[in-house]
Short mmCIF file of C-alpha atoms in Angstrom, two decimals:
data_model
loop_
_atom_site.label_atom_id
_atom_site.label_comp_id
_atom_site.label_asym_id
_atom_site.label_seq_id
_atom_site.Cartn_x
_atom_site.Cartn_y
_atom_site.Cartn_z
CA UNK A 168 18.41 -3.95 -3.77
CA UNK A 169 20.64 -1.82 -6.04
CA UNK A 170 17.69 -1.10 -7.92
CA UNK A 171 15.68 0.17 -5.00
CA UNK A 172 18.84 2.05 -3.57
CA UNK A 173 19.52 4.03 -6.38
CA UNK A 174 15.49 4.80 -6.62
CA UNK A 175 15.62 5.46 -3.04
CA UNK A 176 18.76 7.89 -3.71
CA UNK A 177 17.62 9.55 -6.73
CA UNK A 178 14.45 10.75 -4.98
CA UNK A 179 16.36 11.78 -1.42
CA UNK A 180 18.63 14.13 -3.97
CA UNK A 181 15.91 15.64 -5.22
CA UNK A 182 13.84 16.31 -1.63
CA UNK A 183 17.56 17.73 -0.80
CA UNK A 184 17.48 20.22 -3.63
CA UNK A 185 13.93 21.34 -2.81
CA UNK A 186 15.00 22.11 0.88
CA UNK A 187 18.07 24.02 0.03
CA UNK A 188 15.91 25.61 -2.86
CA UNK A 189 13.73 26.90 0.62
CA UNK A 190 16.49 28.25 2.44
CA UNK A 191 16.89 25.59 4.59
CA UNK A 192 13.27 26.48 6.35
CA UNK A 193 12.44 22.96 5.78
CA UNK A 194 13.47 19.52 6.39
CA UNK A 195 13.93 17.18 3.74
CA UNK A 196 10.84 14.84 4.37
CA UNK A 197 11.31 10.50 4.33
CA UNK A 198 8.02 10.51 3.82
CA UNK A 199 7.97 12.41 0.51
CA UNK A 200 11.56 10.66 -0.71
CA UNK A 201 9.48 7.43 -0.09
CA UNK A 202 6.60 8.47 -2.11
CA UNK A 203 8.60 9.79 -5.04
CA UNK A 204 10.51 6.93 -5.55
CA UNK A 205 7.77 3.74 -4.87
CA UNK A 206 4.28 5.47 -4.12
CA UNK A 207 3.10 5.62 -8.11
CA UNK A 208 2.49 2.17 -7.82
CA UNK A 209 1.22 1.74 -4.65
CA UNK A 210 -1.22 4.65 -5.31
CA UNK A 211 -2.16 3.65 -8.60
CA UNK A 212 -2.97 -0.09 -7.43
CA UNK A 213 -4.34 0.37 -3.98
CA UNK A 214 -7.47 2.85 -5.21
CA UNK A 215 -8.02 0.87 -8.63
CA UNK A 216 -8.15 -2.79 -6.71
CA UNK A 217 -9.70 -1.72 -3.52
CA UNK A 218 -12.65 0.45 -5.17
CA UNK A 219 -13.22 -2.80 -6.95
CA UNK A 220 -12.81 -4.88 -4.05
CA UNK A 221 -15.43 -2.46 -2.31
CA UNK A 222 -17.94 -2.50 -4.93
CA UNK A 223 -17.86 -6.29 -5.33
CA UNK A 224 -18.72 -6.50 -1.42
CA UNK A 225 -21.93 -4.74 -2.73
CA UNK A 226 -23.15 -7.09 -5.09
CA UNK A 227 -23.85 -9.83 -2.69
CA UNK A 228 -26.29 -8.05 -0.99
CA UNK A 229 -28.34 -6.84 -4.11
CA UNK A 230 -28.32 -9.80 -6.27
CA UNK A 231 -30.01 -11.79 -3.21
CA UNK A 232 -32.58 -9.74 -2.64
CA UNK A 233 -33.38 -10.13 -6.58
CA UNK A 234 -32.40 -13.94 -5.64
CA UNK A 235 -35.61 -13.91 -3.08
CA UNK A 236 -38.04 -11.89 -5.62
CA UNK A 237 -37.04 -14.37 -7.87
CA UNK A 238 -37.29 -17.29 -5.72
CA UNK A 239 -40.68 -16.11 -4.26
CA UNK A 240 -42.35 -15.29 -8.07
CA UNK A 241 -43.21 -17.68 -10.91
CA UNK A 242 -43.05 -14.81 -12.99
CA UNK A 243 -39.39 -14.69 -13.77
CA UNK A 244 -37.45 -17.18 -16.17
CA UNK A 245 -34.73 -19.65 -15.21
CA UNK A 246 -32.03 -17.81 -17.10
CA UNK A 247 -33.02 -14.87 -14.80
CA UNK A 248 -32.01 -16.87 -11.86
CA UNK A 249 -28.85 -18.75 -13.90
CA UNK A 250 -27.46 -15.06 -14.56
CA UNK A 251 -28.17 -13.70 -10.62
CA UNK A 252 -26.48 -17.00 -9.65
CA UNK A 253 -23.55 -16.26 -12.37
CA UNK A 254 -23.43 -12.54 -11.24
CA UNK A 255 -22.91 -13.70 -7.52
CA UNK A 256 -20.65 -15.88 -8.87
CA UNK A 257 -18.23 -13.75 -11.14
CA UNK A 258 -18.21 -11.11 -8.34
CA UNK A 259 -17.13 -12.76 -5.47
CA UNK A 260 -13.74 -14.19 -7.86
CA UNK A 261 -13.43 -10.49 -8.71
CA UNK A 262 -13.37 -9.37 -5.27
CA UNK A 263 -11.18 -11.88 -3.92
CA UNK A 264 -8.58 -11.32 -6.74
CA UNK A 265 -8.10 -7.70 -6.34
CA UNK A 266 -8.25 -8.13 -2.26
CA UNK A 267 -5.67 -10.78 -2.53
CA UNK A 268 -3.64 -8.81 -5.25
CA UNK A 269 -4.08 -5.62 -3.30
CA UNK A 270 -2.26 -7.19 -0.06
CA UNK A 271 0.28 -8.63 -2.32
CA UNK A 272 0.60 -4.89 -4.10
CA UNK A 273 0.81 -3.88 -0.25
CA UNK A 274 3.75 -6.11 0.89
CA UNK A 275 5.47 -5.55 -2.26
CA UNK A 276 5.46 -1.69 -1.34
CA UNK A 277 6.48 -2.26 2.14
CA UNK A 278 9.37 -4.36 1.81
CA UNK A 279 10.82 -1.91 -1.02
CA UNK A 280 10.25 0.52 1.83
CA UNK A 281 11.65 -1.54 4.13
CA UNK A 282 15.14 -2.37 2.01
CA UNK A 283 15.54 0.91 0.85
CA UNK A 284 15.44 2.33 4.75
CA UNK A 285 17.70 -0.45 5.46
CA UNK A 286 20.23 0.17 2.83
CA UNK A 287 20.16 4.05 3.58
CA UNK A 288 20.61 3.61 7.23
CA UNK A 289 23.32 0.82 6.84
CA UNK A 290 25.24 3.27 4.27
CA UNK A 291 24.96 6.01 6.26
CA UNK A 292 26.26 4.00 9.23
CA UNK A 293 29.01 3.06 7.12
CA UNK A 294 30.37 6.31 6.66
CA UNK A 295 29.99 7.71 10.10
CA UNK A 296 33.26 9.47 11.74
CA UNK A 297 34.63 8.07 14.93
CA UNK A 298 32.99 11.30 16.66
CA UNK A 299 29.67 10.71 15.57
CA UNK A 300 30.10 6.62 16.35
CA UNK A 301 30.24 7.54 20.18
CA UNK A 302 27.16 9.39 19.76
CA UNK A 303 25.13 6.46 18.56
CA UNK A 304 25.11 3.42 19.71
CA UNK A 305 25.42 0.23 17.80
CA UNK A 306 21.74 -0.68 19.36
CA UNK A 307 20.36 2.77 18.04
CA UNK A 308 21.91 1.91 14.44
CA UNK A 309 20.31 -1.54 14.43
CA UNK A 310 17.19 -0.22 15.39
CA UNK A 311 16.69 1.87 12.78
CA UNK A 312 17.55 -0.61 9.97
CA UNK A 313 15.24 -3.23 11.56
CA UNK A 314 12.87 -2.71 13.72
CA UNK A 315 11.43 0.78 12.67
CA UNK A 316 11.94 0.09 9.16
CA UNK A 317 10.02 -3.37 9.77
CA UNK A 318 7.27 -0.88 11.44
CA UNK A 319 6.91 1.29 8.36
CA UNK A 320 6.56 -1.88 6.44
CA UNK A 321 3.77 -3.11 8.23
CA UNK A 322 2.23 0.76 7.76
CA UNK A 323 1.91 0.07 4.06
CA UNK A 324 -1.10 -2.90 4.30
CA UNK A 325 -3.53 -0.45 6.21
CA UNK A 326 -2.55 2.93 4.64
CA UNK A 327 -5.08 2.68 2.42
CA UNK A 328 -7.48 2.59 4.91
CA UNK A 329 -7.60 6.30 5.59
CA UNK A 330 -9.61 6.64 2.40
CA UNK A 331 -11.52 3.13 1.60
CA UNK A 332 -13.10 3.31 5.04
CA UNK A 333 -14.95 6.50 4.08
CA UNK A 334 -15.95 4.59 0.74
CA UNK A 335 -17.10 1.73 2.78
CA UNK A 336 -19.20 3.50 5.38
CA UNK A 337 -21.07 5.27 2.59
#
């Protein structure tokens, strides 16, 4: 957690520097503090294992249509067939590696979302004056540190979708 905090800290002091560096026009943005200190991996991971994912899916359909020309034809050898049936075969353990390490990449990325929000919000809540404790409730506190930090969380499994659904449909 103290590793994640400190990421998580480290990359909110520098989205604060780039909003005073504006004026003050612009918010510092969660989204990009979020990014800066986990997203590298999450990037880097989700397009490498999900394009292969993706392509695997492909495979199926073209090695068995050479399956049934090669089925249907005497003219083809048996180590023709042996190496369609070993291509099927070496594709469909590729794909479901990288889909199962991709949703493990996934959860990994949400929950260090997930306890970094948590740790921010609980600090923060921590070092609130009496004033500003009337103005939030202890529900509105808890909220944030579980339940819409949970809901980012979940976000992280299907944000990759925005992109590999294009790549699918073509």
């Amino acid at each position: 957690t103290s590793t994640l905090r400190d990421a998580f800290d480290e990359a909110w002091a520098k989205e604060l520097l780039k909003a005073k560096a504006n004026g003050g026009e612009k918010e510092p943005s969660l989204i990009m503090t979020l990014f800066r200190a986990f997203g590298f991996d999450c990037v880097v991971n989700g397009f490498v294992l999900k394009i292969i994912h993706d392509s695997c899916v492909f495979v199926g359909p073209l090695v068995l249509n050479k399956m049934i020309l090669f089925l249907g034809s005497d003219e083809y050898p048996v180590s023709y067939g042996l190496t369609l049936t070993l291509a099927v075969t070496v594709s469909q353990m590729t794909m479901s590696f990288c889909l199962r390490h991709y949703f493990f990449k996934c959860y990994k990325f949400g929950l260090m979302i997930r306890t970094a929000i948590m740790v921010a919000v609980y600090e923060k809540a921590l070092v609130l004056s009496a004033g500003e404790r009337y103005t939030r409730s202890l529900g509105e506190i808890t909220n944030l540190m579980s339940i819409d930090a949970q809901r980012l969380q979940e976000l992280t499994t299907y944000l990759h979708a925005v992109w590999f659904s294009f790549y699918q449909i073509g």
